[in-house]
PDB file of C-alpha atoms in Angstrom:
ATOM      1  CA  MET A 292     -55.650 118.448  40.203  1.00 42.00           C
ATOM      2  CA  SER A 293     -58.829 119.900  41.675  1.00 46.00           C
ATOM      3  CA  ALA A 294     -60.521 122.860  40.033  1.00 48.00           C
ATOM      4  CA  ASP A 295     -61.308 126.142  41.696  1.00 49.00           C
ATOM      5  CA  SER A 296     -65.081 125.868  42.041  1.00 40.00           C
ATOM      6  CA  ARG A 297     -65.937 129.455  42.872  1.00 43.00           C
ATOM      7  CA  LYS A 298     -69.053 130.632  41.000  1.00 45.00           C
ATOM      8  CA  LEU A 299     -68.391 133.013  38.143  1.00 52.00           C
ATOM      9  CA  PRO A 300     -70.209 136.355  38.542  1.00 70.00           C
ATOM     10  CA  LEU A 301     -71.230 136.405  34.892  1.00 83.00           C
ATOM     11  CA  GLU A 302     -73.793 139.166  35.389  1.00 86.00           C
ATOM     12  CA  GLU A 303     -71.110 141.500  36.690  1.00 86.00           C
ATOM     13  CA  LEU A 304     -68.698 140.620  33.905  1.00 89.00           C
ATOM     14  CA  GLN A 305     -71.330 141.092  31.200  1.00 92.00           C
ATOM     15  CA  ARG A 306     -72.008 144.557  32.596  1.00 89.00           C
ATOM     16  CA  MET A 307     -68.308 145.371  32.453  1.00 87.00           C
ATOM     17  CA  LEU A 308     -68.109 144.081  28.882  1.00 90.00           C
ATOM     18  CA  GLY A 309     -71.135 146.131  27.856  1.00 89.00           C
ATOM     19  CA  HIS A 310     -72.939 143.143  26.343  1.00 94.00           C
ATOM     20  CA  ARG A 311     -75.570 140.709  27.601  1.00 93.00           C
ATOM     21  CA  PHE A 312     -74.904 137.314  26.066  1.00 96.00           C
ATOM     22  CA  ALA A 313     -77.616 135.395  24.275  1.00 95.00           C
ATOM     23  CA  GLU A 314     -75.370 132.341  24.765  1.00 95.00           C
ATOM     24  CA  PRO A 315     -73.688 132.779  28.188  1.00 93.00           C
ATOM     25  CA  ARG A 316     -71.864 129.480  27.665  1.00 93.00           C
ATOM     26  CA  LEU A 317     -69.584 131.264  25.198  1.00 95.00           C
ATOM     27  CA  LEU A 318     -68.446 133.648  27.914  1.00 94.00           C
ATOM     28  CA  GLU A 319     -67.997 130.789  30.376  1.00 93.00           C
ATOM     29  CA  GLU A 320     -65.835 128.904  27.877  1.00 94.00           C
ATOM     30  CA  ALA A 321     -63.715 132.007  27.312  1.00 95.00           C
ATOM     31  CA  LEU A 322     -62.817 131.942  31.006  1.00 93.00           C
ATOM     32  CA  VAL A 323     -61.822 128.289  31.407  1.00 93.00           C
ATOM     33  CA  HIS A 324     -58.065 127.844  31.593  1.00 92.00           C
ATOM     34  CA  PRO A 325     -56.842 124.407  30.385  1.00 90.00           C
ATOM     35  CA  SER A 326     -55.783 123.542  33.951  1.00 88.00           C
ATOM     36  CA  ALA A 327     -59.410 123.752  35.093  1.00 84.00           C
ATOM     37  CA  ASN A 328     -60.799 121.431  32.425  1.00 72.00           C
ATOM     38  CA  PRO A 329     -61.607 118.198  34.288  1.00 58.00           C
ATOM     39  CA  ARG A 330     -61.641 116.178  31.077  1.00 54.00           C
ATOM     40  CA  ARG A 331     -57.880 116.612  30.732  1.00 48.00           C
ATOM     41  CA  SER A 332     -57.180 114.694  33.926  1.00 44.00           C
ATOM     42  CA  ARG A 333     -59.453 111.721  33.261  1.00 45.00           C
ATOM     43  CA  THR A 334     -58.943 108.523  31.335  1.00 47.00           C
ATOM     44  CA  LYS A 335     -60.108 108.270  27.749  1.00 48.00           C
ATOM     45  CA  SER A 336     -62.993 105.958  28.682  1.00 55.00           C
ATOM     46  CA  ALA A 337     -64.103 108.323  31.461  1.00 47.00           C
ATOM     47  CA  ARG A 338     -64.068 111.260  29.058  1.00 47.00           C
ATOM     48  CA  GLN A 339     -66.118 109.289  26.530  1.00 51.00           C
ATOM     49  CA  LYS A 340     -68.737 108.406  29.167  1.00 51.00           C
ATOM     50  CA  GLU A 341     -68.872 112.015  30.310  1.00 46.00           C
ATOM     51  CA  ALA A 342     -69.309 113.275  26.747  1.00 45.00           C
ATOM     52  CA  ALA A 343     -72.150 110.814  26.163  1.00 45.00           C
ATOM     53  CA  ALA A 344     -73.938 111.998  29.294  1.00 43.00           C
ATOM     54  CA  ALA A 345     -73.577 115.747  28.661  1.00 41.00           C
ATOM     55  CA  PRO A 346     -71.318 118.015  26.626  1.00 47.00           C
ATOM     56  CA  ALA A 347     -68.338 119.093  28.741  1.00 54.00           C
ATOM     57  CA  MET A 348     -67.110 122.646  29.052  1.00 63.00           C
ATOM     58  CA  ARG A 349     -64.130 123.276  26.782  1.00 83.00           C
ATOM     59  CA  ASP A 350     -61.208 125.443  27.766  1.00 89.00           C
ATOM     60  CA  TYR A 351     -60.534 128.781  26.094  1.00 92.00           C
ATOM     61  CA  ASN A 352     -57.928 127.657  23.548  1.00 93.00           C
ATOM     62  CA  ARG A 353     -60.273 127.518  20.542  1.00 94.00           C
ATOM     63  CA  LEU A 354     -61.793 130.903  21.358  1.00 96.00           C
ATOM     64  CA  GLU A 355     -58.340 132.408  21.895  1.00 95.00           C
ATOM     65  CA  PHE A 356     -57.452 131.309  18.347  1.00 95.00           C
ATOM     66  CA  ILE A 357     -60.480 133.157  16.949  1.00 97.00           C
ATOM     67  CA  GLY A 358     -60.074 136.181  19.203  1.00 97.00           C
ATOM     68  CA  ASP A 359     -56.495 136.713  18.087  1.00 95.00           C
ATOM     69  CA  ARG A 360     -57.742 137.238  14.512  1.00 96.00           C
ATOM     70  CA  VAL A 361     -60.693 139.443  15.494  1.00 97.00           C
ATOM     71  CA  LEU A 362     -58.525 141.594  17.739  1.00 96.00           C
ATOM     72  CA  GLY A 363     -55.935 141.940  14.984  1.00 94.00           C
ATOM     73  CA  LEU A 364     -58.536 143.182  12.493  1.00 96.00           C
ATOM     74  CA  VAL A 365     -59.972 145.738  14.905  1.00 96.00           C
ATOM     75  CA  VAL A 366     -56.591 147.065  16.057  1.00 94.00           C
ATOM     76  CA  ALA A 367     -55.239 147.300  12.489  1.00 93.00           C
ATOM     77  CA  THR A 368     -58.328 149.274  11.432  1.00 95.00           C
ATOM     78  CA  LEU A 369     -58.077 151.504  14.491  1.00 93.00           C
ATOM     79  CA  LEU A 370     -54.443 152.340  13.775  1.00 92.00           C
ATOM     80  CA  ALA A 371     -55.112 153.067  10.104  1.00 92.00           C
ATOM     81  CA  GLU A 372     -57.827 155.533  11.171  1.00 93.00           C
ATOM     82  CA  HIS A 373     -55.713 157.290  13.819  1.00 89.00           C
ATOM     83  CA  TYR A 374     -52.529 157.493  11.724  1.00 88.00           C
ATOM     84  CA  PRO A 375     -53.699 158.064   8.139  1.00 90.00           C
ATOM     85  CA  GLU A 376     -50.286 159.322   6.992  1.00 85.00           C
ATOM     86  CA  ALA A 377     -48.214 156.591   8.640  1.00 81.00           C
ATOM     87  CA  ALA A 378     -46.273 154.162   6.476  1.00 78.00           C
ATOM     88  CA  ALA A 379     -47.058 150.469   6.746  1.00 78.00           C
ATOM     89  CA  GLY A 380     -43.830 149.841   8.642  1.00 75.00           C
ATOM     90  CA  GLU A 381     -44.773 152.353  11.348  1.00 77.00           C
ATOM     91  CA  LEU A 382     -48.290 150.903  11.572  1.00 83.00           C
ATOM     92  CA  ALA A 383     -46.777 147.444  11.993  1.00 82.00           C
ATOM     93  CA  LEU A 384     -44.680 148.684  14.916  1.00 79.00           C
ATOM     94  CA  ARG A 385     -47.646 150.302  16.635  1.00 83.00           C
ATOM     95  CA  TYR A 386     -49.781 147.220  15.983  1.00 86.00           C
ATOM     96  CA  ASN A 387     -47.092 144.979  17.401  1.00 82.00           C
ATOM     97  CA  ALA A 388     -46.920 147.069  20.576  1.00 81.00           C
ATOM     98  CA  LEU A 389     -50.681 147.010  21.118  1.00 86.00           C
ATOM     99  CA  VAL A 390     -51.322 143.301  20.621  1.00 87.00           C
ATOM    100  CA  LYS A 391     -48.233 141.855  22.315  1.00 83.00           C
ATOM    101  CA  GLN A 392     -48.738 139.736  25.417  1.00 85.00           C
ATOM    102  CA  GLU A 393     -47.795 142.449  27.903  1.00 84.00           C
ATOM    103  CA  SER A 394     -50.263 144.934  26.420  1.00 85.00           C
ATOM    104  CA  LEU A 395     -53.127 142.434  26.364  1.00 90.00           C
ATOM    105  CA  ALA A 396     -52.346 141.439  29.948  1.00 89.00           C
ATOM    106  CA  ARG A 397     -52.661 145.080  31.026  1.00 86.00           C
ATOM    107  CA  PHE A 398     -55.899 145.264  29.051  1.00 87.00           C
ATOM    108  CA  ALA A 399     -57.204 142.228  30.968  1.00 89.00           C
ATOM    109  CA  GLN A 400     -56.008 143.631  34.290  1.00 87.00           C
ATOM    110  CA  SER A 401     -57.958 146.840  33.696  1.00 84.00           C
ATOM    111  CA  LEU A 402     -61.071 144.652  33.619  1.00 84.00           C
ATOM    112  CA  GLY A 403     -60.046 142.592  36.621  1.00 87.00           C
ATOM    113  CA  LEU A 404     -60.375 139.595  34.300  1.00 90.00           C
ATOM    114  CA  GLY A 405     -58.133 137.420  36.451  1.00 88.00           C
ATOM    115  CA  ASP A 406     -60.871 137.224  39.092  1.00 88.00           C
ATOM    116  CA  PHE A 407     -63.201 135.568  36.586  1.00 91.00           C
ATOM    117  CA  ILE A 408     -60.870 132.964  35.046  1.00 90.00           C
ATOM    118  CA  GLN A 409     -61.445 129.350  36.099  1.00 89.00           C
ATOM    119  CA  LEU A 410     -58.136 127.780  37.088  1.00 89.00           C
ATOM    120  CA  SER A 411     -57.133 124.611  38.831  1.00 86.00           C
ATOM    121  CA  ARG A 412     -56.611 125.229  42.521  1.00 87.00           C
ATOM    122  CA  SER A 413     -52.875 124.669  42.166  1.00 87.00           C
ATOM    123  CA  GLU A 414     -52.639 127.114  39.252  1.00 85.00           C
ATOM    124  CA  ARG A 415     -54.541 129.798  41.145  1.00 83.00           C
ATOM    125  CA  ASP A 416     -52.448 129.241  44.271  1.00 84.00           C
ATOM    126  CA  SER A 417     -49.293 129.735  42.194  1.00 85.00           C
ATOM    127  CA  GLY A 418     -50.537 133.139  40.988  1.00 86.00           C
ATOM    128  CA  GLY A 419     -52.028 132.018  37.685  1.00 82.00           C
ATOM    129  CA  ALA A 420     -54.733 134.706  37.770  1.00 85.00           C
ATOM    130  CA  GLY A 421     -52.020 137.336  37.399  1.00 88.00           C
ATOM    131  CA  LYS A 422     -49.768 135.632  34.855  1.00 89.00           C
ATOM    132  CA  PRO A 423     -49.470 137.734  31.662  1.00 89.00           C
ATOM    133  CA  ALA A 424     -49.748 134.718  29.339  1.00 89.00           C
ATOM    134  CA  ILE A 425     -53.000 133.546  30.938  1.00 92.00           C
ATOM    135  CA  LEU A 426     -54.486 137.035  31.074  1.00 92.00           C
ATOM    136  CA  ALA A 427     -53.602 137.731  27.430  1.00 92.00           C
ATOM    137  CA  ASP A 428     -55.082 134.442  26.221  1.00 93.00           C
ATOM    138  CA  ALA A 429     -58.269 134.974  28.220  1.00 94.00           C
ATOM    139  CA  CYS A 430     -58.560 138.501  26.866  1.00 95.00           C
ATOM    140  CA  GLU A 431     -58.458 137.223  23.280  1.00 96.00           C
ATOM    141  CA  ALA A 432     -60.944 134.473  24.142  1.00 97.00           C
ATOM    142  CA  VAL A 433     -63.384 137.039  25.562  1.00 97.00           C
ATOM    143  CA  VAL A 434     -63.073 139.081  22.347  1.00 97.00           C
ATOM    144  CA  ALA A 435     -63.975 135.931  20.397  1.00 97.00           C
ATOM    145  CA  ALA A 436     -66.962 135.244  22.662  1.00 97.00           C
ATOM    146  CA  LEU A 437     -68.249 138.773  22.061  1.00 97.00           C
ATOM    147  CA  TYR A 438     -67.743 138.344  18.325  1.00 98.00           C
ATOM    148  CA  LEU A 439     -69.512 134.973  18.124  1.00 97.00           C
ATOM    149  CA  ASP A 440     -72.410 136.079  20.321  1.00 97.00           C
ATOM    150  CA  GLY A 441     -72.978 139.630  19.088  1.00 96.00           C
ATOM    151  CA  GLY A 442     -71.079 140.013  15.835  1.00 97.00           C
ATOM    152  CA  LEU A 443     -68.109 142.108  14.803  1.00 97.00           C
ATOM    153  CA  LYS A 444     -69.655 145.433  15.874  1.00 96.00           C
ATOM    154  CA  VAL A 445     -70.033 144.238  19.473  1.00 96.00           C
ATOM    155  CA  ALA A 446     -66.454 142.946  19.636  1.00 97.00           C
ATOM    156  CA  GLU A 447     -65.147 146.080  17.942  1.00 96.00           C
ATOM    157  CA  ARG A 448     -66.984 148.390  20.350  1.00 94.00           C
ATOM    158  CA  PHE A 449     -65.416 146.589  23.309  1.00 93.00           C
ATOM    159  CA  VAL A 450     -61.868 146.623  21.896  1.00 93.00           C
ATOM    160  CA  ARG A 451     -62.083 150.275  20.860  1.00 92.00           C
ATOM    161  CA  ARG A 452     -63.335 151.321  24.292  1.00 88.00           C
ATOM    162  CA  TYR A 453     -60.166 150.022  25.901  1.00 85.00           C
ATOM    163  CA  MET A 454     -57.641 150.506  23.104  1.00 86.00           C
ATOM    164  CA  GLU A 455     -58.406 154.057  21.973  1.00 83.00           C
ATOM    165  CA  PRO A 456     -57.217 155.680  25.246  1.00 79.00           C
ATOM    166  CA  VAL A 457     -53.922 153.823  24.888  1.00 75.00           C
ATOM    167  CA  LEU A 458     -53.357 155.366  21.466  1.00 75.00           C
ATOM    168  CA  GLU A 459     -52.938 158.743  23.127  1.00 63.00           C
ATOM    169  CA  ASP A 460     -49.802 157.409  24.804  1.00 62.00           C
ATOM    170  CA  PHE A 461     -48.415 156.580  21.383  1.00 54.00           C
ATOM    171  CA  ALA A 462     -49.299 160.050  20.090  1.00 48.00           C
ATOM    172  CA  ALA A 463     -46.928 161.583  22.653  1.00 45.00           C
ATOM    173  CA  GLY A 464     -43.991 160.085  20.815  1.00 47.00           C
ATOM    174  CA  ALA A 465     -43.802 157.902  17.731  1.00 50.00           C
ATOM    175  CA  PRO A 466     -42.047 154.567  18.192  1.00 56.00           C
ATOM    176  CA  LYS A 467     -38.604 153.978  16.771  1.00 61.00           C
ATOM    177  CA  ASP A 468     -38.601 153.423  13.046  1.00 72.00           C
ATOM    178  CA  ALA A 469     -38.857 149.783  12.065  1.00 81.00           C
ATOM    179  CA  LYS A 470     -35.315 149.457  10.679  1.00 84.00           C
ATOM    180  CA  THR A 471     -33.773 150.824  13.889  1.00 82.00           C
ATOM    181  CA  ALA A 472     -35.987 148.627  16.060  1.00 83.00           C
ATOM    182  CA  LEU A 473     -35.116 145.516  14.029  1.00 87.00           C
ATOM    183  CA  GLN A 474     -31.387 146.279  14.178  1.00 86.00           C
ATOM    184  CA  GLU A 475     -31.575 146.726  17.964  1.00 84.00           C
ATOM    185  CA  TRP A 476     -33.582 143.478  18.261  1.00 86.00           C
ATOM    186  CA  ALA A 477     -30.840 141.602  16.381  1.00 87.00           C
ATOM    187  CA  ALA A 478     -27.976 143.255  18.279  1.00 86.00           C
ATOM    188  CA  ALA A 479     -29.538 142.430  21.646  1.00 85.00           C
ATOM    189  CA  ARG A 480     -29.423 138.747  20.664  1.00 88.00           C
ATOM    190  CA  GLY A 481     -25.911 138.776  19.236  1.00 87.00           C
ATOM    191  CA  MET A 482     -27.141 138.415  15.659  1.00 88.00           C
ATOM    192  CA  ALA A 483     -25.698 139.988  12.526  1.00 89.00           C
ATOM    193  CA  THR A 484     -27.183 143.165  11.082  1.00 90.00           C
ATOM    194  CA  PRO A 485     -30.382 142.564   9.054  1.00 93.00           C
ATOM    195  CA  ARG A 486     -29.760 142.159   5.322  1.00 94.00           C
ATOM    196  CA  TYR A 487     -31.914 144.065   2.833  1.00 95.00           C
ATOM    197  CA  GLU A 488     -32.189 143.199  -0.842  1.00 95.00           C
ATOM    198  CA  VAL A 489     -34.113 144.881  -3.643  1.00 94.00           C
ATOM    199  CA  VAL A 490     -36.347 142.196  -5.122  1.00 95.00           C
ATOM    200  CA  SER A 491     -37.801 144.313  -7.907  1.00 94.00           C
ATOM    201  CA  GLN A 492     -38.155 147.875  -9.190  1.00 92.00           C
ATOM    202  CA  GLU A 493     -41.114 148.790 -11.344  1.00 90.00           C
ATOM    203  CA  GLY A 494     -42.593 151.945 -12.816  1.00 85.00           C
ATOM    204  CA  PRO A 495     -41.042 154.927 -14.608  1.00 83.00           C
ATOM    205  CA  PRO A 496     -37.901 156.629 -13.225  1.00 79.00           C
ATOM    206  CA  HIS A 497     -39.917 159.560 -11.861  1.00 74.00           C
ATOM    207  CA  GLU A 498     -42.340 157.261 -10.048  1.00 78.00           C
ATOM    208  CA  PRO A 499     -40.558 154.024  -9.096  1.00 85.00           C
ATOM    209  CA  HIS A 500     -42.042 151.258  -6.973  1.00 89.00           C
ATOM    210  CA  PHE A 501     -39.664 149.062  -5.001  1.00 91.00           C
ATOM    211  CA  THR A 502     -40.079 145.628  -3.419  1.00 94.00           C
ATOM    212  CA  VAL A 503     -37.438 144.879  -0.779  1.00 95.00           C
ATOM    213  CA  ALA A 504     -36.782 141.721   1.242  1.00 96.00           C
ATOM    214  CA  VAL A 505     -35.161 141.646   4.675  1.00 95.00           C
ATOM    215  CA  ARG A 506     -33.631 138.622   6.355  1.00 94.00           C
ATOM    216  CA  LEU A 507     -32.085 137.895   9.758  1.00 92.00           C
ATOM    217  CA  GLY A 508     -29.426 135.201   9.606  1.00 88.00           C
ATOM    218  CA  SER A 509     -30.775 132.117   7.856  1.00 87.00           C
ATOM    219  CA  GLY A 510     -34.382 132.898   8.780  1.00 89.00           C
ATOM    220  CA  GLU A 511     -37.287 133.330   6.412  1.00 91.00           C
ATOM    221  CA  PRO A 512     -37.389 136.795   4.792  1.00 94.00           C
ATOM    222  CA  GLU A 513     -40.201 139.342   4.874  1.00 94.00           C
ATOM    223  CA  THR A 514     -40.924 141.790   2.063  1.00 94.00           C
ATOM    224  CA  GLY A 515     -42.121 145.360   1.892  1.00 90.00           C
ATOM    225  CA  LYS A 516     -43.138 147.754  -0.865  1.00 89.00           C
ATOM    226  CA  GLY A 517     -42.819 151.502  -1.279  1.00 84.00           C
ATOM    227  CA  GLY A 518     -42.110 154.454  -3.519  1.00 82.00           C
ATOM    228  CA  SER A 519     -38.493 154.489  -2.325  1.00 84.00           C
ATOM    229  CA  LYS A 520     -36.010 151.892  -1.170  1.00 87.00           C
ATOM    230  CA  ARG A 521     -36.150 153.286   2.365  1.00 84.00           C
ATOM    231  CA  ALA A 522     -39.941 153.119   2.512  1.00 83.00           C
ATOM    232  CA  ALA A 523     -39.901 149.533   1.254  1.00 87.00           C
ATOM    233  CA  GLU A 524     -37.188 148.613   3.769  1.00 90.00           C
ATOM    234  CA  GLN A 525     -39.185 150.156   6.617  1.00 85.00           C
ATOM    235  CA  GLU A 526     -42.274 148.169   5.686  1.00 87.00           C
ATOM    236  CA  ALA A 527     -40.302 144.924   5.368  1.00 90.00           C
ATOM    237  CA  ALA A 528     -38.647 145.517   8.756  1.00 89.00           C
ATOM    238  CA  GLY A 529     -42.023 146.194  10.367  1.00 87.00           C
ATOM    239  CA  HIS A 530     -43.440 142.952   8.983  1.00 88.00           C
ATOM    240  CA  LEU A 531     -40.460 140.960  10.240  1.00 91.00           C
ATOM    241  CA  LEU A 532     -40.677 142.535  13.705  1.00 86.00           C
ATOM    242  CA  ALA A 533     -44.372 141.678  13.925  1.00 83.00           C
ATOM    243  CA  ARG A 534     -43.640 138.068  12.987  1.00 84.00           C
ATOM    244  CA  LEU A 535     -40.793 137.773  15.474  1.00 83.00           C
ATOM    245  CA  ASP A 536     -42.916 139.114  18.330  1.00 72.00           C
ATOM    246  CA  LYS A 537     -45.796 136.796  17.393  1.00 68.00           C
ATOM    247  CA  THR A 538     -43.420 133.832  17.441  1.00 66.00           C
ATOM    248  CA  ARG A 539     -42.096 134.888  20.860  1.00 57.00           C
ATOM    249  CA  SER A 540     -45.534 135.344  22.498  1.00 50.00           C
TER     250      SER A 540
END
């Protein structure tokens, strides 16, 4: 499995990202797909000799893990700012739509990120540079590289620059409420209707506070809280939808 050896135009990419890296190796690592990592195709002894001679370039998996968390923090904050009156369930739906694989792939495509990703020759020949899963992972890895090199403000500035225009599309029409979306998700897969259960009710009668759990089939439940049963159910449904989409991606 030979690697695509084309030279990465890091100067151009740094300009597009709006940040000059103090440690360019972080950006390089964020663009190495596992298929292009030569250490994966060598014997254990060969990898040990190589590591002793010089540290090898890692693929982007570790950075993608970090970037997922950084991106989540920035997007959640962004949504809370833009929709100050929205319930948690609605925020969860909007969040889920923005950070799902398809959305991140479009984000990466707007940067032309596929042209910078190091892939094995076979992976590139099979269209790997345009695969949503690869683009989404690389996008999160680049966010992590920005965070580790320049701090949260640098990563946040980059994410906001590309995410804020997308929020206008959401403003044109709010997404379906979380309970409806969860019911449609279950129906599309032949599953029974989601089951909601009041876990607790606290506070005086004129100002109650409910905790509600929702479960699909025999799966693990998610809970939500609110000043009414409906509000608590909406939040619980939003949390479960976010978990289901995360598991699917």
